[in-house]
N, CA, C and O atoms as a DFTB+ gen file, in Angstrom:
332 C
 N C O
     1  1     209.119     168.600      35.797
     2  2     207.474     168.633      35.116
     3  2     206.454     167.575      35.857
     4  3     205.273     167.760      36.153
     5  1     207.271     166.407      36.065
     6  2     206.617     164.934      36.944
     7  2     206.362     166.051      38.370
     8  3     205.238     166.432      38.695
     9  1     207.282     166.344      38.895
    10  2     207.287     167.006      40.560
    11  2     205.972     167.994      40.527
    12  3     205.139     167.975      41.434
    13  1     205.888     168.760      39.515
    14  2     204.478     169.862      39.378
    15  2     203.453     169.008      39.239
    16  3     202.358     169.392      39.650
    17  1     203.563     167.705      38.652
    18  2     202.268     167.212      38.383
    19  2     201.588     166.740      39.473
    20  3     200.403     166.986      39.699
    21  1     202.424     165.960      40.263
    22  2     202.098     165.509      41.188
    23  2     202.121     166.462      42.918
    24  3     202.225     165.868      43.991
    25  1     202.027     167.646      42.811
    26  2     202.577     168.702      43.470
    27  2     200.518     169.085      44.109
    28  3     199.582     169.573      43.475
    29  1     200.574     168.728      45.111
    30  2     199.023     169.438      45.472
    31  2     199.356     171.069      45.406
    32  3     200.501     171.479      45.596
    33  1     198.238     171.958      45.118
    34  2     198.194     173.164      45.083
    35  2     197.722     173.561      46.768
    36  3     197.018     172.936      47.561
    37  1     198.404     174.793      46.885
    38  2     198.031     175.022      47.967
    39  2     196.955     175.846      48.237
    40  3     197.063     176.896      47.604
    41  1     196.049     175.798      48.860
    42  2     194.736     176.580      49.220
    43  2     194.680     178.182      49.406
    44  3     195.168     178.945      50.240
    45  1     193.763     178.380      48.108
    46  2     193.992     180.472      47.864
    47  2     195.075     180.107      46.668
    48  3     195.001     181.044      45.873
    49  1     195.799     179.394      46.321
    50  2     196.639     179.574      45.204
    51  2     196.257     179.618      43.814
    52  3     195.264     179.032      43.382
    53  1     197.228     180.476      42.949
    54  2     196.819     180.430      41.800
    55  2     196.735     179.311      40.902
    56  3     197.821     178.732      40.877
    57  1     195.694     178.659      39.992
    58  2     195.799     177.387      39.672
    59  2     196.842     177.040      38.541
    60  3     196.758     177.589      37.442
    61  1     197.641     176.290      38.776
    62  2     198.780     176.064      37.795
    63  2     198.127     176.075      36.269
    64  3     196.931     175.813      36.146
    65  1     199.173     176.474      34.783
    66  2     199.114     176.247      33.649
    67  2     199.060     174.714      33.499
    68  3     198.617     174.322      32.420
    69  1     199.483     173.656      34.510
    70  2     199.393     172.051      34.262
    71  2     197.938     171.738      34.590
    72  3     197.394     170.681      34.273
    73  1     197.258     172.886      35.347
    74  2     195.917     172.040      35.748
    75  2     195.011     172.077      34.282
    76  3     193.938     171.483      34.175
    77  1     195.373     172.545      33.636
    78  2     194.312     173.012      32.029
    79  2     195.031     172.121      31.288
    80  3     195.125     172.442      30.103
    81  1     195.597     171.052      31.620
    82  2     196.504     169.537      30.619
    83  2     195.763     168.387      31.314
    84  3     195.190     168.353      32.403
    85  1     195.897     167.688      30.602
    86  2     195.697     166.191      31.183
    87  2     196.368     165.063      29.976
    88  3     196.117     165.154      28.775
    89  1     197.218     164.057      30.563
    90  2     197.892     163.434      29.846
    91  2     197.513     162.277      29.117
    92  3     196.658     161.566      29.645
    93  1     197.886     162.000      28.216
    94  2     197.306     160.752      27.503
    95  2     196.666     159.865      27.867
    96  3     195.865     159.559      26.983
    97  1     196.523     158.864      29.286
    98  2     195.828     158.040      29.514
    99  2     194.924     158.956      30.189
   100  3     193.830     158.915      29.626
   101  1     194.936     159.701      31.090
   102  2     193.697     160.775      31.370
   103  2     192.674     160.820      30.746
   104  3     191.542     160.487      31.097
   105  1     193.174     161.398      29.415
   106  2     191.980     161.729      27.891
   107  2     191.806     160.617      27.496
   108  3     190.640     160.475      27.127
   109  1     192.580     159.476      27.357
   110  2     191.773     158.085      26.714
   111  2     190.505     158.163      27.798
   112  3     189.343     158.436      27.499
   113  1     190.913     157.917      28.864
   114  2     189.966     157.565      29.955
   115  2     188.872     158.427      29.951
   116  3     187.947     157.679      30.265
   117  1     188.342     159.700      29.765
   118  2     187.718     160.768      29.663
   119  2     186.872     160.307      28.485
   120  3     185.717     159.898      28.596
   121  1     187.772     160.442      26.977
   122  2     186.897     160.117      25.791
   123  2     186.583     158.125      25.932
   124  3     186.344     157.135      25.241
   125  1     186.682     158.317      26.547
   126  2     186.667     156.450      26.414
   127  2     186.420     155.851      25.463
   128  3     185.322     155.470      25.059
   129  1     188.035     155.641      24.766
   130  2     188.551     155.163      23.633
   131  2     189.764     154.257      24.009
   132  3     190.300     154.133      25.110
   133  1     190.045     153.694      22.899
   134  2     191.364     152.950      22.772
   135  2     192.344     153.806      22.904
   136  3     192.117     155.015      22.876
   137  1     193.624     153.287      23.073
   138  2     195.107     154.133      22.844
   139  2     194.852     154.170      21.666
   140  3     194.648     155.308      21.243
   141  1     194.764     153.208      20.805
   142  2     195.097     153.737      19.452
   143  2     194.133     154.633      18.365
   144  3     194.518     155.195      17.340
   145  1     193.016     154.591      18.821
   146  2     191.924     155.383      18.526
   147  2     192.740     157.005      19.414
   148  3     192.137     157.971      18.946
   149  1     193.254     157.239      19.905
   150  2     193.603     158.751      20.576
   151  2     194.916     158.823      19.934
   152  3     195.450     159.927      20.043
   153  1     195.538     157.985      19.330
   154  2     196.577     158.302      18.906
   155  2     196.461     158.888      17.028
   156  3     197.151     159.563      16.264
   157  1     195.088     158.096      16.975
   158  2     194.616     158.149      15.870
   159  2     194.210     159.751      15.394
   160  3     194.402     160.419      14.377
   161  1     193.820     159.884      16.164
   162  2     192.588     161.486      16.890
   163  2     193.856     162.212      16.138
   164  3     193.956     162.813      15.069
   165  1     194.998     161.802      17.435
   166  2     196.063     163.073      17.369
   167  2     196.781     163.280      15.987
   168  3     196.934     164.397      15.491
   169  1     197.187     162.173      15.437
   170  2     198.381     162.205      14.130
   171  2     196.996     162.876      12.966
   172  3     197.226     163.604      12.000
   173  1     195.994     162.529      13.275
   174  2     194.931     163.390      12.072
   175  2     194.623     164.896      12.385
   176  3     193.899     165.682      11.774
   177  1     195.299     165.049      13.391
   178  2     194.896     166.320      13.994
   179  2     193.700     167.103      14.307
   180  3     193.519     168.320      14.319
   181  1     192.770     165.914      14.607
   182  2     191.592     166.231      15.367
   183  2     191.856     166.964      16.649
   184  3     191.236     167.919      17.116
   185  1     192.832     166.370      17.094
   186  2     192.972     167.038      18.821
   187  2     194.420     167.281      18.861
   188  3     195.270     166.390      18.866
   189  1     194.711     168.898      18.899
   190  2     196.149     169.802      19.189
   191  2     196.790     168.660      20.755
   192  3     196.085     168.085      21.585
   193  1     197.989     168.682      20.676
   194  2     198.455     168.105      21.839
   195  2     200.123     168.858      21.893
   196  3     200.592     169.488      20.945
   197  1     200.775     168.644      23.088
   198  2     201.976     169.251      23.243
   199  2     202.717     167.805      23.977
   200  3     202.369     167.025      24.863
   201  1     203.853     167.930      23.126
   202  2     204.477     166.806      23.533
   203  2     205.915     167.529      24.903
   204  3     206.458     168.633      24.861
   205  1     206.109     166.527      25.829
   206  2     207.061     167.114      26.564
   207  2     208.138     166.227      27.392
   208  3     207.517     165.658      28.289
   209  1     209.029     166.010      27.419
   210  2     209.509     164.846      27.429
   211  2     209.559     163.619      27.130
   212  3     210.093     162.755      27.825
   213  1     209.050     163.462      26.156
   214  2     208.225     162.209      25.583
   215  2     206.668     161.608      26.299
   216  3     206.108     160.515      26.219
   217  1     206.400     162.580      26.835
   218  2     204.850     162.511      27.471
   219  2     204.169     163.552      26.678
   220  3     204.640     164.658      26.413
   221  1     202.839     163.022      26.270
   222  2     202.038     163.855      25.703
   223  2     200.556     164.522      26.559
   224  3     199.940     163.804      27.347
   225  1     200.199     165.704      26.321
   226  2     199.730     166.209      26.892
   227  2     198.429     167.041      25.962
   228  3     198.677     167.479      24.839
   229  1     197.104     167.176      26.567
   230  2     195.962     167.825      25.710
   231  2     195.696     168.553      26.956
   232  3     195.745     168.248      28.148
   233  1     195.372     169.714      26.235
   234  2     194.341     170.967      26.770
   235  2     193.180     170.417      27.032
   236  3     192.605     169.750      26.172
   237  1     192.721     170.592      28.118
   238  2     191.314     170.262      28.422
   239  2     190.127     171.108      27.836
   240  3     188.965     170.785      28.085
   241  1     190.404     172.094      27.128
   242  2     189.608     172.947      26.224
   243  2     189.331     172.455      25.179
   244  3     188.207     172.319      24.695
   245  1     190.741     172.027      24.579
   246  2     190.527     171.395      23.370
   247  2     189.596     170.112      23.373
   248  3     188.555     169.932      22.740
   249  1     190.284     169.225      24.301
   250  2     189.019     167.688      24.823
   251  2     187.774     168.011      24.518
   252  3     187.096     167.233      23.847
   253  1     187.120     169.580      25.095
   254  2     185.659     169.603      25.269
   255  2     185.069     170.143      23.864
   256  3     183.878     170.017      23.578
   257  1     185.952     170.713      23.075
   258  2     185.913     170.844      21.820
   259  2     185.612     169.837      20.960
   260  3     184.591     169.580      20.321
   261  1     186.851     169.221      21.066
   262  2     186.384     167.905      20.620
   263  2     185.030     167.288      20.736
   264  3     184.357     166.961      19.759
   265  1     184.699     167.157      21.866
   266  2     183.490     166.069      22.119
   267  2     182.281     167.529      21.702
   268  3     181.124     167.122      21.811
   269  1     182.321     168.419      21.452
   270  2     181.128     169.161      21.274
   271  2     181.147     169.160      20.051
   272  3     180.070     169.625      19.676
   273  1     182.081     168.768      18.792
   274  2     182.033     168.939      17.243
   275  2     182.008     167.604      16.718
   276  3     181.658     167.253      15.592
   277  1     182.490     166.791      17.823
   278  2     182.356     165.233      16.911
   279  2     181.229     164.557      17.757
   280  3     180.806     163.569      17.158
   281  1     180.661     164.747      18.847
   282  2     179.166     164.355      19.509
   283  2     178.241     165.276      19.440
   284  3     177.396     165.262      20.336
   285  1     178.158     166.165      18.528
   286  2     177.394     167.208      18.343
   287  2     176.407     167.619      19.841
   288  3     175.199     167.626      20.082
   289  1     177.693     167.947      20.659
   290  2     177.069     168.764      22.156
   291  2     177.468     170.234      21.693
   292  3     178.164     170.475      20.707
   293  1     176.862     171.288      22.652
   294  2     177.361     172.594      22.536
   295  2     178.288     172.588      23.396
   296  3     178.205     171.774      24.316
   297  1     179.249     173.362      23.336
   298  2     180.405     173.706      24.298
   299  2     179.916     174.139      25.876
   300  3     179.336     175.200      26.110
   301  1     180.171     173.375      26.657
   302  2     180.160     173.384      27.877
   303  2     179.078     172.545      28.711
   304  3     178.992     172.533      29.939
   305  1     178.267     171.846      27.804
   306  2     177.437     170.843      27.998
   307  2     177.693     169.583      29.270
   308  3     177.142     169.127      30.272
   309  1     179.235     169.370      28.224
   310  2     179.662     167.936      29.132
   311  2     181.332     168.743      29.858
   312  3     182.424     168.689      29.292
   313  1     181.103     169.287      30.931
   314  2     182.352     169.371      31.343
   315  2     182.933     168.314      31.820
   316  3     182.350     167.285      32.163
   317  1     184.659     168.615      31.883
   318  2     185.488     167.214      32.153
   319  2     185.755     167.975      33.551
   320  3     186.101     169.143      33.728
   321  1     185.458     166.837      34.597
   322  2     186.004     166.546      35.833
   323  2     187.154     165.673      35.964
   324  3     187.209     164.561      35.439
   325  1     188.121     166.215      36.709
   326  2     188.844     164.952      37.321
   327  2     188.936     164.979      38.559
   328  3     188.956     165.881      39.396
   329  1     189.005     163.593      38.594
   330  2     189.270     163.132      40.309
   331  2     190.115     163.104      40.942
   332  3     189.999     162.733      42.110
Protein backbone atom coordinates (compact mmCIF):
# COMPACT_ATOMS: atom_id res chain seq x y z
CA UNK A 1 0.00 0.00 0.00
CA UNK A 2 2.83 2.42 0.76
CA UNK A 3 4.31 1.93 -2.70
CA UNK A 4 0.92 2.66 -4.26
CA UNK A 5 0.50 5.85 -2.27
CA UNK A 6 3.85 7.21 -3.44
CA UNK A 7 3.42 6.03 -7.02
CA UNK A 8 2.77 8.67 -9.68
CA UNK A 9 -0.27 7.83 -11.85
CA UNK A 10 0.32 7.40 -15.56
CA UNK A 11 -0.98 10.15 -17.83
CA UNK A 12 -4.46 9.19 -19.01
CA UNK A 13 -4.66 6.37 -16.48
CA UNK A 14 -7.82 5.72 -14.51
CA UNK A 15 -7.64 7.26 -11.00
CA UNK A 16 -6.82 4.81 -8.24
CA UNK A 17 -9.15 4.21 -5.32
CA UNK A 18 -6.30 5.52 -3.17
CA UNK A 19 -6.66 8.92 -4.84
CA UNK A 20 -10.01 9.21 -3.05
CA UNK A 21 -8.49 8.86 0.43
CA UNK A 22 -6.30 11.06 2.63
CA UNK A 23 -4.10 9.90 5.44
CA UNK A 24 -4.47 11.17 9.01
CA UNK A 25 -1.88 13.95 8.81
CA UNK A 26 -3.17 15.33 5.51
CA UNK A 27 -6.73 15.29 6.84
CA UNK A 28 -5.63 17.08 9.99
CA UNK A 29 -4.01 19.82 7.91
CA UNK A 30 -7.07 20.19 5.66
CA UNK A 31 -9.36 20.53 8.68
CA UNK A 32 -6.86 22.78 10.48
CA UNK A 33 -7.26 20.93 13.76
CA UNK A 34 -5.02 19.22 16.26
CA UNK A 35 -4.30 15.50 16.13
CA UNK A 36 -6.25 15.05 19.37
CA UNK A 37 -9.31 16.81 17.93
CA UNK A 38 -9.26 14.66 14.80
CA UNK A 39 -8.92 11.51 16.93
CA UNK A 40 -11.87 12.67 19.04
CA UNK A 41 -14.05 13.34 15.98
CA UNK A 42 -13.05 9.93 14.58
CA UNK A 43 -13.74 8.12 17.87
CA UNK A 44 -17.12 9.85 18.30
CA UNK A 45 -18.14 8.69 14.82
CA UNK A 46 -18.31 12.14 13.25
CA UNK A 47 -15.91 11.10 10.47
CA UNK A 48 -15.84 7.53 9.10
CA UNK A 49 -12.38 6.08 8.56
CA UNK A 50 -10.53 3.04 7.33
CA UNK A 51 -7.52 1.52 9.05
CA UNK A 52 -4.92 -0.29 6.98
CA UNK A 53 -1.75 -1.65 8.55
CA UNK A 54 -2.01 0.68 11.57
CA UNK A 55 -2.51 3.75 9.36
CA UNK A 56 -5.79 5.70 9.30
CA UNK A 57 -7.38 6.92 6.07
CA UNK A 58 -10.37 9.17 5.48
CA UNK A 59 -12.50 9.27 2.34
CA UNK A 60 -12.31 12.75 0.81
CA UNK A 61 -16.09 12.77 0.21
CA UNK A 62 -16.66 12.06 3.94
CA UNK A 63 -14.40 14.98 4.89
CA UNK A 64 -16.28 17.30 2.52
CA UNK A 65 -19.59 16.15 4.01
CA UNK A 66 -18.25 16.67 7.55
CA UNK A 67 -17.13 20.20 6.63
CA UNK A 68 -20.51 21.04 5.09
CA UNK A 69 -22.44 19.73 8.10
CA UNK A 70 -20.12 21.04 10.78
CA UNK A 71 -19.52 24.47 9.30
CA UNK A 72 -22.91 24.95 7.60
CA UNK A 73 -21.55 24.97 4.05
CA UNK A 74 -23.31 23.35 1.14
CA UNK A 75 -21.64 20.22 -0.26
CA UNK A 76 -19.37 21.25 -3.09
CA UNK A 77 -18.79 24.81 -1.80
CA UNK A 78 -15.37 23.91 -0.46
CA UNK A 79 -13.48 21.40 -2.54
CA UNK A 80 -10.47 19.69 -1.02
CA UNK A 81 -7.44 19.97 -3.21
CA UNK A 82 -4.18 18.27 -2.51
CA UNK A 83 -0.86 19.63 -3.71
